[in-house]
């Protein structure tokens, strides 16, 4: 997986490209843990994400919980239909904010 980082006002955007699975979930988690805590929203741009495993789901939920402790938000945007279906089936769609 390739992760590109951008800053936009008080948000950090991570553009995910490829698969978020057992082999790549740790990469995302490490990147998030190394971000400065000077932002209000972390945006995961999922336009290039075409596969999400249970390990990927786990790290997304973990990131969300950590951000909530810092009064920061997690937003998913440009989520493909197949990824949204996985999030919905797993019950994550009710706890995650998604945008366009």
PDB file of C-alpha atoms in Angstrom:
ATOM      1  CA  UNK A   1       0.000   0.000   0.000  1.00  0.00           C
ATOM      2  CA  UNK A   2       1.086   3.540  -0.728  1.00  0.00           C
ATOM      3  CA  UNK A   3       0.088   6.361   1.648  1.00  0.00           C
ATOM      4  CA  UNK A   4       0.382  10.009   0.645  1.00  0.00           C
ATOM      5  CA  UNK A   5       0.109  12.726   3.311  1.00  0.00           C
ATOM      6  CA  UNK A   6      -1.365  16.187   2.772  1.00  0.00           C
ATOM      7  CA  UNK A   7      -2.324  19.057   5.059  1.00  0.00           C
ATOM      8  CA  UNK A   8      -5.470  21.107   4.562  1.00  0.00           C
ATOM      9  CA  UNK A   9      -6.226  23.865   7.104  1.00  0.00           C
ATOM     10  CA  UNK A  10      -6.730  22.025  10.426  1.00  0.00           C
ATOM     11  CA  UNK A  11      -6.869  18.565   8.820  1.00  0.00           C
ATOM     12  CA  UNK A  12      -4.368  15.908   7.861  1.00  0.00           C
ATOM     13  CA  UNK A  13      -5.286  13.859   4.806  1.00  0.00           C
ATOM     14  CA  UNK A  14      -3.877  10.414   4.202  1.00  0.00           C
ATOM     15  CA  UNK A  15      -4.591   9.133   0.697  1.00  0.00           C
ATOM     16  CA  UNK A  16      -4.645   5.339   0.776  1.00  0.00           C
ATOM     17  CA  UNK A  17      -3.732   3.453  -2.383  1.00  0.00           C
ATOM     18  CA  UNK A  18      -3.833  -0.333  -2.644  1.00  0.00           C
ATOM     19  CA  UNK A  19      -4.833  -2.881  -0.036  1.00  0.00           C
ATOM     20  CA  UNK A  20      -5.310  -2.305   3.690  1.00  0.00           C
ATOM     21  CA  UNK A  21      -4.673  -5.780   5.035  1.00  0.00           C
ATOM     22  CA  UNK A  22      -2.634  -7.631   7.685  1.00  0.00           C
ATOM     23  CA  UNK A  23       0.594  -6.747   5.892  1.00  0.00           C
ATOM     24  CA  UNK A  24      -0.126  -3.026   5.505  1.00  0.00           C
ATOM     25  CA  UNK A  25      -2.306  -2.113   8.506  1.00  0.00           C
ATOM     26  CA  UNK A  26       0.740  -1.598  10.719  1.00  0.00           C
ATOM     27  CA  UNK A  27       2.151   0.880   8.189  1.00  0.00           C
ATOM     28  CA  UNK A  28      -0.995   3.012   8.471  1.00  0.00           C
ATOM     29  CA  UNK A  29      -1.009   2.756  12.259  1.00  0.00           C
ATOM     30  CA  UNK A  30       2.636   3.842  12.513  1.00  0.00           C
ATOM     31  CA  UNK A  31       2.049   6.776  10.187  1.00  0.00           C
ATOM     32  CA  UNK A  32      -0.926   7.964  12.236  1.00  0.00           C
ATOM     33  CA  UNK A  33       0.993   7.559  15.505  1.00  0.00           C
ATOM     34  CA  UNK A  34       3.802   9.729  14.128  1.00  0.00           C
ATOM     35  CA  UNK A  35       1.510  12.606  13.166  1.00  0.00           C
ATOM     36  CA  UNK A  36       1.665  15.732  15.301  1.00  0.00           C
ATOM     37  CA  UNK A  37      -1.456  16.210  17.405  1.00  0.00           C
ATOM     38  CA  UNK A  38      -2.096  19.685  16.021  1.00  0.00           C
ATOM     39  CA  UNK A  39      -5.074  18.861  13.830  1.00  0.00           C
ATOM     40  CA  UNK A  40      -8.819  18.527  14.358  1.00  0.00           C
ATOM     41  CA  UNK A  41      -9.575  15.953  11.689  1.00  0.00           C
ATOM     42  CA  UNK A  42      -7.766  13.053  10.135  1.00  0.00           C
ATOM     43  CA  UNK A  43      -9.164  12.294   6.698  1.00  0.00           C
ATOM     44  CA  UNK A  44      -8.562   8.904   5.139  1.00  0.00           C
ATOM     45  CA  UNK A  45      -9.042   9.398   1.418  1.00  0.00           C
ATOM     46  CA  UNK A  46     -10.059   5.946   0.229  1.00  0.00           C
ATOM     47  CA  UNK A  47     -10.350   6.642  -3.499  1.00  0.00           C
ATOM     48  CA  UNK A  48      -7.375   4.387  -4.235  1.00  0.00           C
ATOM     49  CA  UNK A  49      -8.215   1.772  -1.595  1.00  0.00           C
ATOM     50  CA  UNK A  50      -9.571  -1.318  -3.298  1.00  0.00           C
ATOM     51  CA  UNK A  51      -9.340  -3.962  -0.541  1.00  0.00           C
ATOM     52  CA  UNK A  52      -9.997  -3.838   3.206  1.00  0.00           C
ATOM     53  CA  UNK A  53      -9.405  -6.829   5.483  1.00  0.00           C
ATOM     54  CA  UNK A  54     -10.361  -7.373   9.118  1.00  0.00           C
ATOM     55  CA  UNK A  55      -6.875  -6.166  10.097  1.00  0.00           C
ATOM     56  CA  UNK A  56      -7.540  -2.963   8.208  1.00  0.00           C
ATOM     57  CA  UNK A  57     -10.903  -2.579   9.938  1.00  0.00           C
ATOM     58  CA  UNK A  58      -9.213  -3.069  13.291  1.00  0.00           C
ATOM     59  CA  UNK A  59      -6.607  -0.369  12.698  1.00  0.00           C
ATOM     60  CA  UNK A  60      -9.243   2.110  11.454  1.00  0.00           C
ATOM     61  CA  UNK A  61     -11.298   1.582  14.613  1.00  0.00           C
ATOM     62  CA  UNK A  62      -8.175   1.856  16.783  1.00  0.00           C
ATOM     63  CA  UNK A  63      -7.198   5.121  15.081  1.00  0.00           C
ATOM     64  CA  UNK A  64     -10.711   6.469  15.588  1.00  0.00           C
ATOM     65  CA  UNK A  65     -10.595   5.671  19.315  1.00  0.00           C
ATOM     66  CA  UNK A  66      -7.168   7.292  19.737  1.00  0.00           C
ATOM     67  CA  UNK A  67      -8.284  10.419  17.899  1.00  0.00           C
ATOM     68  CA  UNK A  68     -11.412  10.666  20.041  1.00  0.00           C
ATOM     69  CA  UNK A  69      -9.183  10.808  23.145  1.00  0.00           C
ATOM     70  CA  UNK A  70      -7.524  13.879  21.581  1.00  0.00           C
ATOM     71  CA  UNK A  71     -10.872  15.460  20.645  1.00  0.00           C
ATOM     72  CA  UNK A  72     -10.027  14.901  16.985  1.00  0.00           C
ATOM     73  CA  UNK A  73     -12.234  13.319  14.323  1.00  0.00           C
ATOM     74  CA  UNK A  74     -11.722  10.621  11.733  1.00  0.00           C
ATOM     75  CA  UNK A  75     -13.399  11.045   8.371  1.00  0.00           C
ATOM     76  CA  UNK A  76     -13.352   8.632   5.456  1.00  0.00           C
ATOM     77  CA  UNK A  77     -13.887  10.125   2.024  1.00  0.00           C
ATOM     78  CA  UNK A  78     -14.219   8.859  -1.521  1.00  0.00           C
ATOM     79  CA  UNK A  79     -14.998   5.382  -0.229  1.00  0.00           C
ATOM     80  CA  UNK A  80     -15.602   2.831  -2.969  1.00  0.00           C
ATOM     81  CA  UNK A  81     -18.858   0.884  -2.860  1.00  0.00           C
ATOM     82  CA  UNK A  82     -17.153  -2.432  -2.088  1.00  0.00           C
ATOM     83  CA  UNK A  83     -15.265  -0.874   0.857  1.00  0.00           C
ATOM     84  CA  UNK A  84     -18.424   0.839   2.142  1.00  0.00           C
ATOM     85  CA  UNK A  85     -20.205  -2.506   2.033  1.00  0.00           C
ATOM     86  CA  UNK A  86     -17.462  -4.072   4.178  1.00  0.00           C
ATOM     87  CA  UNK A  87     -17.704  -1.182   6.649  1.00  0.00           C
ATOM     88  CA  UNK A  88     -21.490  -1.521   6.790  1.00  0.00           C
ATOM     89  CA  UNK A  89     -21.477  -5.287   7.283  1.00  0.00           C
ATOM     90  CA  UNK A  90     -18.911  -4.901  10.073  1.00  0.00           C
ATOM     91  CA  UNK A  91     -21.106  -2.260  11.744  1.00  0.00           C
ATOM     92  CA  UNK A  92     -18.525   0.489  11.261  1.00  0.00           C
ATOM     93  CA  UNK A  93     -20.645   2.768   9.116  1.00  0.00           C
ATOM     94  CA  UNK A  94     -22.502   3.971  12.222  1.00  0.00           C
ATOM     95  CA  UNK A  95     -19.313   4.987  14.078  1.00  0.00           C
ATOM     96  CA  UNK A  96     -17.341   6.543  11.215  1.00  0.00           C
ATOM     97  CA  UNK A  97     -17.967   9.827   9.478  1.00  0.00           C
ATOM     98  CA  UNK A  98     -17.794   9.630   5.731  1.00  0.00           C
ATOM     99  CA  UNK A  99     -17.647  12.444   3.230  1.00  0.00           C
ATOM    100  CA  UNK A 100     -17.308  12.922  -0.483  1.00  0.00           C
TER     101      UNK A 100
END
